[in-house]
PDB file of C-alpha atoms in Angstrom:
ATOM      1  CA  UNK C   1       0.000   0.000   0.000  1.00 40.00           C
ATOM      2  CA  UNK C   2       1.528   3.307  -1.100  1.00 39.00           C
ATOM      3  CA  UNK C   3       2.173   6.403   0.931  1.00 32.00           C
ATOM      4  CA  UNK C   4      -0.852   8.296  -0.353  1.00 28.00           C
ATOM      5  CA  UNK C   5      -3.147   5.852   1.444  1.00 29.00           C
ATOM      6  CA  UNK C   6      -2.045   7.324   4.763  1.00 27.00           C
ATOM      7  CA  UNK C   7      -5.429   8.948   5.457  1.00 25.00           C
ATOM      8  CA  UNK C   8      -7.516   5.911   6.459  1.00 28.00           C
ATOM      9  CA  UNK C   9      -9.997   4.918   9.096  1.00 26.00           C
ATOM     10  CA  UNK C  10      -8.027   2.714  11.449  1.00 26.00           C
ATOM     11  CA  UNK C  11     -11.031   1.422  13.362  1.00 27.00           C
ATOM     12  CA  UNK C  12     -13.793   1.921  15.861  1.00 24.00           C
ATOM     13  CA  UNK C  13     -12.815   1.391  19.483  1.00 23.00           C
ATOM     14  CA  UNK C  14     -15.411  -0.351  21.640  1.00 18.00           C
ATOM     15  CA  UNK C  15     -15.101  -1.121  25.301  1.00 19.00           C
ATOM     16  CA  UNK C  16     -16.424  -4.618  26.073  1.00 18.00           C
ATOM     17  CA  UNK C  17     -17.975  -5.191  29.459  1.00 21.00           C
ATOM     18  CA  UNK C  18     -16.552  -8.679  29.880  1.00 21.00           C
ATOM     19  CA  UNK C  19     -15.026 -10.311  32.919  1.00 27.00           C
ATOM     20  CA  UNK C  20     -11.646 -10.498  31.261  1.00 27.00           C
ATOM     21  CA  UNK C  21      -9.535 -11.580  34.197  1.00 31.00           C
ATOM     22  CA  UNK C  22      -7.442  -8.429  33.960  1.00 30.00           C
ATOM     23  CA  UNK C  23      -5.616  -7.336  37.074  1.00 31.00           C
ATOM     24  CA  UNK C  24      -6.590  -4.160  38.900  1.00 32.00           C
ATOM     25  CA  UNK C  25      -3.595  -2.243  37.586  1.00 32.00           C
ATOM     26  CA  UNK C  26      -4.467  -3.166  33.969  1.00 35.00           C
ATOM     27  CA  UNK C  27      -1.215  -5.016  33.350  1.00 34.00           C
ATOM     28  CA  UNK C  28      -1.229  -6.826  29.984  1.00 38.00           C
ATOM     29  CA  UNK C  29      -1.161 -10.572  29.655  1.00 43.00           C
ATOM     30  CA  UNK C  30       1.095 -11.617  26.789  1.00 50.00           C
ATOM     31  CA  UNK C  31       1.704 -14.815  24.833  1.00 61.00           C
ATOM     32  CA  UNK C  32      -0.550 -17.827  25.274  1.00 68.00           C
ATOM     33  CA  UNK C  33      -2.106 -16.449  28.459  1.00 73.00           C
ATOM     34  CA  UNK C  34      -3.139 -13.234  26.683  1.00 81.00           C
ATOM     35  CA  UNK C  35      -4.593 -15.216  23.799  1.00 88.00           C
ATOM     36  CA  UNK C  36      -6.678 -17.307  26.189  1.00 91.00           C
ATOM     37  CA  UNK C  37      -7.920 -14.211  27.999  1.00 92.00           C
ATOM     38  CA  UNK C  38      -8.880 -12.459  24.749  1.00 91.00           C
ATOM     39  CA  UNK C  39     -10.641 -15.543  23.391  1.00 92.00           C
ATOM     40  CA  UNK C  40     -12.626 -16.054  26.584  1.00 93.00           C
ATOM     41  CA  UNK C  41     -13.583 -12.372  26.839  1.00 93.00           C
ATOM     42  CA  UNK C  42     -14.807 -12.229  23.252  1.00 93.00           C
ATOM     43  CA  UNK C  43     -16.808 -15.469  23.318  1.00 93.00           C
ATOM     44  CA  UNK C  44     -18.438 -14.569  26.639  1.00 93.00           C
ATOM     45  CA  UNK C  45     -19.959 -11.419  25.128  1.00 93.00           C
ATOM     46  CA  UNK C  46     -20.426 -12.512  21.499  1.00 92.00           C
ATOM     47  CA  UNK C  47     -21.948 -15.946  22.011  1.00 89.00           C
ATOM     48  CA  UNK C  48     -22.405 -16.591  18.287  1.00 87.00           C
ATOM     49  CA  UNK C  49     -18.791 -15.770  17.529  1.00 88.00           C
ATOM     50  CA  UNK C  50     -16.005 -18.313  17.739  1.00 91.00           C
ATOM     51  CA  UNK C  51     -12.385 -17.187  17.945  1.00 92.00           C
ATOM     52  CA  UNK C  52     -10.616 -19.567  15.578  1.00 89.00           C
ATOM     53  CA  UNK C  53      -7.155 -18.024  15.790  1.00 90.00           C
ATOM     54  CA  UNK C  54      -5.256 -15.455  17.861  1.00 92.00           C
ATOM     55  CA  UNK C  55      -2.017 -13.794  16.752  1.00 91.00           C
ATOM     56  CA  UNK C  56       0.254 -11.213  18.297  1.00 90.00           C
ATOM     57  CA  UNK C  57       0.611  -7.979  16.326  1.00 89.00           C
ATOM     58  CA  UNK C  58       3.457  -5.505  16.008  1.00 87.00           C
ATOM     59  CA  UNK C  59       1.537  -3.175  18.330  1.00 89.00           C
ATOM     60  CA  UNK C  60       2.411  -4.021  21.949  1.00 90.00           C
ATOM     61  CA  UNK C  61      -0.560  -5.258  23.942  1.00 91.00           C
ATOM     62  CA  UNK C  62      -2.834  -5.770  20.919  1.00 92.00           C
ATOM     63  CA  UNK C  63      -3.850  -9.158  19.506  1.00 93.00           C
ATOM     64  CA  UNK C  64      -5.352 -10.043  16.123  1.00 92.00           C
ATOM     65  CA  UNK C  65      -8.419 -12.299  16.383  1.00 92.00           C
ATOM     66  CA  UNK C  66      -9.860 -14.356  13.535  1.00 88.00           C
ATOM     67  CA  UNK C  67     -13.595 -14.809  14.098  1.00 87.00           C
ATOM     68  CA  UNK C  68     -15.521 -17.749  12.643  1.00 82.00           C
ATOM     69  CA  UNK C  69     -12.597 -18.555  10.372  1.00 77.00           C
ATOM     70  CA  UNK C  70     -12.794 -15.374   8.319  1.00 73.00           C
ATOM     71  CA  UNK C  71     -13.377 -11.998  10.013  1.00 83.00           C
ATOM     72  CA  UNK C  72     -10.558 -10.040  11.650  1.00 88.00           C
ATOM     73  CA  UNK C  73     -10.841  -7.995  14.842  1.00 92.00           C
ATOM     74  CA  UNK C  74      -8.273  -6.658  17.302  1.00 94.00           C
ATOM     75  CA  UNK C  75      -8.363  -6.859  21.079  1.00 93.00           C
ATOM     76  CA  UNK C  76      -6.202  -5.635  23.917  1.00 92.00           C
ATOM     77  CA  UNK C  77      -4.501  -8.620  25.505  1.00 90.00           C
ATOM     78  CA  UNK C  78      -6.276  -7.972  28.807  1.00 92.00           C
ATOM     79  CA  UNK C  79      -9.589  -8.628  27.059  1.00 93.00           C
ATOM     80  CA  UNK C  80     -11.036  -5.171  27.766  1.00 93.00           C
ATOM     81  CA  UNK C  81     -11.004  -3.322  24.449  1.00 94.00           C
ATOM     82  CA  UNK C  82     -12.104  -4.442  20.987  1.00 93.00           C
ATOM     83  CA  UNK C  83     -11.002  -2.739  17.776  1.00 88.00           C
ATOM     84  CA  UNK C  84     -13.146  -3.119  14.657  1.00 89.00           C
ATOM     85  CA  UNK C  85     -11.353  -1.923  11.542  1.00 86.00           C
ATOM     86  CA  UNK C  86      -8.056  -2.018   9.676  1.00 87.00           C
ATOM     87  CA  UNK C  87      -4.775  -1.711  11.525  1.00 89.00           C
ATOM     88  CA  UNK C  88      -2.183   0.031   9.360  1.00 91.00           C
ATOM     89  CA  UNK C  89       1.556   0.070   9.970  1.00 90.00           C
ATOM     90  CA  UNK C  90       3.818   2.947   8.936  1.00 93.00           C
ATOM     91  CA  UNK C  91       6.971   1.227   7.702  1.00 90.00           C
ATOM     92  CA  UNK C  92       9.886   2.760   5.808  1.00 90.00           C
ATOM     93  CA  UNK C  93       7.795   5.640   4.515  1.00 91.00           C
ATOM     94  CA  UNK C  94       4.927   3.453   3.353  1.00 90.00           C
ATOM     95  CA  UNK C  95       1.585   2.393   4.780  1.00 93.00           C
ATOM     96  CA  UNK C  96       1.271  -1.371   5.198  1.00 89.00           C
ATOM     97  CA  UNK C  97      -1.786  -3.487   5.975  1.00 91.00           C
ATOM     98  CA  UNK C  98      -0.201  -6.313   8.025  1.00 90.00           C
ATOM     99  CA  UNK C  99      -3.193  -8.640   7.600  1.00 89.00           C
ATOM    100  CA  UNK C 100      -3.213  -8.215   3.828  1.00 90.00           C
ATOM    101  CA  UNK C 101       0.558  -8.667   3.757  1.00 91.00           C
ATOM    102  CA  UNK C 102       0.242 -11.966   5.640  1.00 90.00           C
ATOM    103  CA  UNK C 103      -2.707 -13.185   3.585  1.00 91.00           C
ATOM    104  CA  UNK C 104      -0.911 -12.411   0.313  1.00 93.00           C
ATOM    105  CA  UNK C 105       1.774 -14.915   1.329  1.00 94.00           C
ATOM    106  CA  UNK C 106      -0.871 -17.490   2.253  1.00 94.00           C
ATOM    107  CA  UNK C 107      -2.624 -16.974  -1.080  1.00 96.00           C
ATOM    108  CA  UNK C 108       0.573 -17.074  -3.117  1.00 96.00           C
ATOM    109  CA  UNK C 109       1.536 -20.416  -1.582  1.00 96.00           C
ATOM    110  CA  UNK C 110      -2.010 -21.746  -1.971  1.00 97.00           C
ATOM    111  CA  UNK C 111      -2.300 -20.712  -5.611  1.00 97.00           C
ATOM    112  CA  UNK C 112       0.947 -22.517  -6.454  1.00 97.00           C
ATOM    113  CA  UNK C 113      -0.604 -25.749  -5.138  1.00 97.00           C
ATOM    114  CA  UNK C 114      -3.824 -25.455  -7.153  1.00 97.00           C
ATOM    115  CA  UNK C 115      -4.652 -28.097  -9.732  1.00 96.00           C
ATOM    116  CA  UNK C 116      -5.848 -25.945 -12.613  1.00 95.00           C
ATOM    117  CA  UNK C 117      -7.881 -28.846 -14.009  1.00 96.00           C
ATOM    118  CA  UNK C 118     -10.173 -28.321 -11.006  1.00 98.00           C
ATOM    119  CA  UNK C 119     -10.778 -24.657 -11.839  1.00 98.00           C
ATOM    120  CA  UNK C 120     -13.023 -23.223 -14.553  1.00 98.00           C
ATOM    121  CA  UNK C 121     -10.628 -21.341 -16.789  1.00 98.00           C
ATOM    122  CA  UNK C 122     -11.220 -18.852 -19.584  1.00 98.00           C
ATOM    123  CA  UNK C 123      -7.855 -18.715 -21.330  1.00 97.00           C
ATOM    124  CA  UNK C 124      -6.457 -15.718 -23.158  1.00 96.00           C
ATOM    125  CA  UNK C 125      -4.982 -16.603 -26.533  1.00 92.00           C
ATOM    126  CA  UNK C 126      -2.101 -14.192 -26.047  1.00 95.00           C
ATOM    127  CA  UNK C 127      -1.725 -14.546 -22.277  1.00 96.00           C
ATOM    128  CA  UNK C 128      -0.044 -11.701 -20.407  1.00 96.00           C
ATOM    129  CA  UNK C 129      -1.620 -12.132 -16.992  1.00 96.00           C
ATOM    130  CA  UNK C 130      -3.471 -14.716 -14.915  1.00 97.00           C
ATOM    131  CA  UNK C 131      -6.033 -13.912 -12.242  1.00 98.00           C
ATOM    132  CA  UNK C 132      -7.855 -16.148  -9.784  1.00 98.00           C
ATOM    133  CA  UNK C 133     -11.457 -15.217  -9.030  1.00 98.00           C
ATOM    134  CA  UNK C 134     -13.667 -16.629  -6.277  1.00 98.00           C
ATOM    135  CA  UNK C 135     -17.222 -16.493  -7.600  1.00 97.00           C
ATOM    136  CA  UNK C 136     -20.869 -17.148  -6.702  1.00 97.00           C
ATOM    137  CA  UNK C 137     -23.507 -17.531  -9.432  1.00 97.00           C
ATOM    138  CA  UNK C 138     -26.110 -15.705  -7.305  1.00 95.00           C
ATOM    139  CA  UNK C 139     -23.873 -12.628  -6.952  1.00 95.00           C
ATOM    140  CA  UNK C 140     -24.874  -9.677  -9.123  1.00 95.00           C
ATOM    141  CA  UNK C 141     -21.370  -8.272  -9.300  1.00 96.00           C
ATOM    142  CA  UNK C 142     -20.040 -11.706 -10.306  1.00 97.00           C
ATOM    143  CA  UNK C 143     -22.462 -11.752 -13.216  1.00 96.00           C
ATOM    144  CA  UNK C 144     -21.481  -8.195 -14.111  1.00 97.00           C
ATOM    145  CA  UNK C 145     -17.796  -9.140 -14.076  1.00 97.00           C
ATOM    146  CA  UNK C 146     -18.446 -12.175 -16.270  1.00 97.00           C
ATOM    147  CA  UNK C 147     -20.042  -9.999 -18.951  1.00 97.00           C
ATOM    148  CA  UNK C 148     -16.494  -8.732 -19.581  1.00 97.00           C
ATOM    149  CA  UNK C 149     -14.953 -12.202 -19.886  1.00 97.00           C
ATOM    150  CA  UNK C 150     -14.255 -11.931 -23.617  1.00 97.00           C
ATOM    151  CA  UNK C 151     -12.741  -8.473 -23.121  1.00 96.00           C
ATOM    152  CA  UNK C 152     -10.426  -9.870 -20.440  1.00 97.00           C
ATOM    153  CA  UNK C 153      -9.349 -12.637 -22.793  1.00 96.00           C
ATOM    154  CA  UNK C 154      -8.769 -10.193 -25.653  1.00 96.00           C
ATOM    155  CA  UNK C 155      -6.588  -8.082 -23.367  1.00 95.00           C
ATOM    156  CA  UNK C 156      -4.436 -11.106 -22.508  1.00 96.00           C
ATOM    157  CA  UNK C 157      -5.933 -11.861 -19.101  1.00 97.00           C
ATOM    158  CA  UNK C 158      -6.634 -15.525 -18.328  1.00 97.00           C
ATOM    159  CA  UNK C 159      -9.375 -15.874 -15.716  1.00 98.00           C
ATOM    160  CA  UNK C 160      -9.418 -18.887 -13.390  1.00 98.00           C
ATOM    161  CA  UNK C 161     -12.668 -19.252 -11.450  1.00 98.00           C
ATOM    162  CA  UNK C 162     -12.971 -20.923  -8.042  1.00 98.00           C
ATOM    163  CA  UNK C 163     -16.268 -21.625  -6.328  1.00 98.00           C
ATOM    164  CA  UNK C 164     -17.265 -19.529  -3.325  1.00 97.00           C
ATOM    165  CA  UNK C 165     -20.971 -19.990  -2.564  1.00 96.00           C
ATOM    166  CA  UNK C 166     -21.588 -17.315   0.034  1.00 93.00           C
ATOM    167  CA  UNK C 167     -23.008 -18.942   3.143  1.00 88.00           C
ATOM    168  CA  UNK C 168     -21.159 -22.193   2.574  1.00 91.00           C
ATOM    169  CA  UNK C 169     -22.889 -25.563   2.542  1.00 92.00           C
ATOM    170  CA  UNK C 170     -26.346 -24.077   3.169  1.00 91.00           C
ATOM    171  CA  UNK C 171     -26.027 -21.460   0.425  1.00 93.00           C
ATOM    172  CA  UNK C 172     -28.629 -21.650  -2.385  1.00 94.00           C
ATOM    173  CA  UNK C 173     -25.700 -21.431  -4.831  1.00 96.00           C
ATOM    174  CA  UNK C 174     -23.883 -24.527  -3.558  1.00 96.00           C
ATOM    175  CA  UNK C 175     -25.913 -27.268  -5.257  1.00 97.00           C
ATOM    176  CA  UNK C 176     -26.206 -25.488  -8.645  1.00 97.00           C
ATOM    177  CA  UNK C 177     -22.468 -24.800  -8.605  1.00 97.00           C
ATOM    178  CA  UNK C 178     -21.777 -28.490  -7.978  1.00 97.00           C
ATOM    179  CA  UNK C 179     -23.674 -29.295 -11.178  1.00 98.00           C
ATOM    180  CA  UNK C 180     -21.655 -26.650 -13.034  1.00 98.00           C
ATOM    181  CA  UNK C 181     -18.347 -28.041 -11.846  1.00 98.00           C
ATOM    182  CA  UNK C 182     -19.500 -31.537 -12.959  1.00 97.00           C
ATOM    183  CA  UNK C 183     -20.768 -30.427 -16.388  1.00 97.00           C
ATOM    184  CA  UNK C 184     -19.187 -31.762 -19.581  1.00 97.00           C
ATOM    185  CA  UNK C 185     -18.416 -28.156 -20.499  1.00 97.00           C
ATOM    186  CA  UNK C 186     -18.029 -26.264 -17.194  1.00 97.00           C
ATOM    187  CA  UNK C 187     -17.121 -23.005 -18.942  1.00 97.00           C
ATOM    188  CA  UNK C 188     -20.362 -22.945 -20.913  1.00 97.00           C
ATOM    189  CA  UNK C 189     -22.341 -24.083 -17.873  1.00 97.00           C
ATOM    190  CA  UNK C 190     -20.923 -21.257 -15.776  1.00 98.00           C
ATOM    191  CA  UNK C 191     -21.580 -18.692 -18.498  1.00 98.00           C
ATOM    192  CA  UNK C 192     -25.149 -19.956 -18.923  1.00 97.00           C
ATOM    193  CA  UNK C 193     -25.788 -19.729 -15.183  1.00 97.00           C
ATOM    194  CA  UNK C 194     -24.381 -16.217 -14.878  1.00 97.00           C
ATOM    195  CA  UNK C 195     -25.681 -14.591 -18.047  1.00 96.00           C
ATOM    196  CA  UNK C 196     -28.988 -16.359 -18.710  1.00 94.00           C
ATOM    197  CA  UNK C 197     -29.712 -18.013 -15.334  1.00 92.00           C
ATOM    198  CA  UNK C 198     -29.837 -21.394 -17.053  1.00 95.00           C
ATOM    199  CA  UNK C 199     -28.643 -24.001 -14.567  1.00 95.00           C
ATOM    200  CA  UNK C 200     -26.801 -27.174 -15.444  1.00 95.00           C
ATOM    201  CA  UNK C 201     -28.411 -30.529 -14.679  1.00 94.00           C
ATOM    202  CA  UNK C 202     -25.173 -32.473 -15.040  1.00 95.00           C
ATOM    203  CA  UNK C 203     -24.828 -35.659 -13.048  1.00 95.00           C
ATOM    204  CA  UNK C 204     -23.083 -35.101  -9.724  1.00 95.00           C
ATOM    205  CA  UNK C 205     -19.915 -37.071  -9.067  1.00 94.00           C
ATOM    206  CA  UNK C 206     -17.864 -36.998  -5.900  1.00 94.00           C
ATOM    207  CA  UNK C 207     -14.632 -35.859  -7.572  1.00 94.00           C
ATOM    208  CA  UNK C 208     -16.132 -32.732  -9.125  1.00 95.00           C
ATOM    209  CA  UNK C 209     -19.038 -31.969  -6.766  1.00 96.00           C
ATOM    210  CA  UNK C 210     -16.702 -32.009  -3.774  1.00 96.00           C
ATOM    211  CA  UNK C 211     -14.535 -29.283  -5.304  1.00 97.00           C
ATOM    212  CA  UNK C 212     -17.115 -26.579  -4.589  1.00 98.00           C
ATOM    213  CA  UNK C 213     -16.798 -26.776  -0.822  1.00 97.00           C
ATOM    214  CA  UNK C 214     -13.042 -27.440  -1.010  1.00 97.00           C
ATOM    215  CA  UNK C 215     -12.616 -24.185  -2.917  1.00 97.00           C
ATOM    216  CA  UNK C 216     -14.975 -22.387  -0.538  1.00 96.00           C
ATOM    217  CA  UNK C 217     -12.822 -23.466   2.416  1.00 94.00           C
ATOM    218  CA  UNK C 218      -9.719 -22.317   0.556  1.00 96.00           C
ATOM    219  CA  UNK C 219     -11.379 -18.953   0.016  1.00 95.00           C
ATOM    220  CA  UNK C 220     -11.889 -18.592   3.753  1.00 92.00           C
ATOM    221  CA  UNK C 221      -8.164 -19.300   4.276  1.00 91.00           C
ATOM    222  CA  UNK C 222      -7.386 -16.625   1.672  1.00 94.00           C
ATOM    223  CA  UNK C 223      -9.505 -14.073   3.540  1.00 90.00           C
ATOM    224  CA  UNK C 224     -12.362 -13.913   1.014  1.00 92.00           C
ATOM    225  CA  UNK C 225     -15.181 -11.800   2.475  1.00 85.00           C
ATOM    226  CA  UNK C 226     -17.424 -11.544  -0.569  1.00 91.00           C
ATOM    227  CA  UNK C 227     -17.556 -12.151  -4.280  1.00 95.00           C
ATOM    228  CA  UNK C 228     -16.077 -11.602  -6.714  1.00 96.00           C
ATOM    229  CA  UNK C 229     -12.679 -11.716  -5.028  1.00 96.00           C
ATOM    230  CA  UNK C 230      -9.835 -11.318  -7.511  1.00 97.00           C
ATOM    231  CA  UNK C 231      -6.176 -12.199  -6.889  1.00 97.00           C
ATOM    232  CA  UNK C 232      -2.959 -12.277  -8.885  1.00 96.00           C
ATOM    233  CA  UNK C 233      -0.919 -15.445  -9.253  1.00 95.00           C
ATOM    234  CA  UNK C 234       1.261 -14.093  -6.427  1.00 95.00           C
ATOM    235  CA  UNK C 235      -1.732 -13.698  -4.114  1.00 95.00           C
ATOM    236  CA  UNK C 236      -2.129  -9.927  -4.260  1.00 95.00           C
ATOM    237  CA  UNK C 237      -5.701  -8.708  -3.943  1.00 94.00           C
ATOM    238  CA  UNK C 238      -7.012  -6.720  -6.909  1.00 94.00           C
ATOM    239  CA  UNK C 239     -10.507  -6.050  -5.576  1.00 92.00           C
ATOM    240  CA  UNK C 240     -14.066  -7.098  -6.289  1.00 93.00           C
ATOM    241  CA  UNK C 241     -15.896  -6.064  -9.438  1.00 94.00           C
ATOM    242  CA  UNK C 242     -13.535  -4.125 -11.714  1.00 94.00           C
ATOM    243  CA  UNK C 243     -13.683  -3.204 -15.385  1.00 94.00           C
ATOM    244  CA  UNK C 244     -11.166  -4.569 -17.911  1.00 94.00           C
ATOM    245  CA  UNK C 245      -9.459  -1.162 -17.936  1.00 95.00           C
ATOM    246  CA  UNK C 246      -9.094  -1.148 -14.161  1.00 95.00           C
ATOM    247  CA  UNK C 247      -8.002  -4.775 -14.186  1.00 94.00           C
ATOM    248  CA  UNK C 248      -5.137  -4.044 -16.584  1.00 95.00           C
ATOM    249  CA  UNK C 249      -4.159  -0.949 -14.606  1.00 94.00           C
ATOM    250  CA  UNK C 250      -4.037  -2.844 -11.332  1.00 94.00           C
ATOM    251  CA  UNK C 251      -2.211  -5.803 -12.837  1.00 93.00           C
ATOM    252  CA  UNK C 252       0.406  -3.431 -14.242  1.00 87.00           C
ATOM    253  CA  UNK C 253       0.734  -1.654 -10.911  1.00 74.00           C
ATOM    254  CA  UNK C 254       1.103  -4.945  -9.052  1.00 73.00           C
ATOM    255  CA  UNK C 255       4.002  -6.017 -11.274  1.00 67.00           C
ATOM    256  CA  UNK C 256       2.335  -9.353 -12.050  1.00 66.00           C
TER     257      UNK C 256
END
């Protein structure tokens, strides 16, 4: 993130009235003890939320919490204060999003391990770039993005689609997307579903139908919050819906 992003909303600070186990003098609990305190304090107040991971941050006394496997919040390690927003780090004259920096590494490693035969790919004849897009056929912006698919290909951008039915297993998109991934021609089936709302009735088979939830789970690991979610081959986030012009601009700026 470049220097001109310095004006940003860091977050909303909320005091949580939880029995955190903090000492009277407010001394911080660090390491595993602090993580346990933060987890207990959060889950006592937000009973529907599960803290799936706790990490230390570069800010002393502040922990990064992953909630329900996907959302990120910050909490003081005495369990008293909760920060909802983006924590930015000023480093060597630039503004860095530490979470995005970490997730980019996770995505880059994950993308290298992908079996591209399990993705639905629209190849560019004269390929200059590759992007990886988590998609949901019920998402309006996903359909809008797909209307540009031929333009992306003409501009040298190969688009690899991964399934991300919002809401997971119970999502109304999950079963139709399983049929798409099992179709004889998945590319045409996906295009039909997005552009004409014609759903595939292909026979479901374990090897292809199971890919939909596997890719959904991978999306959660990548930090996908909504669709479309577009990434470079190196794992850098390009955004959600973007036009071909913006796509090329961002790909050029990312050095991909």
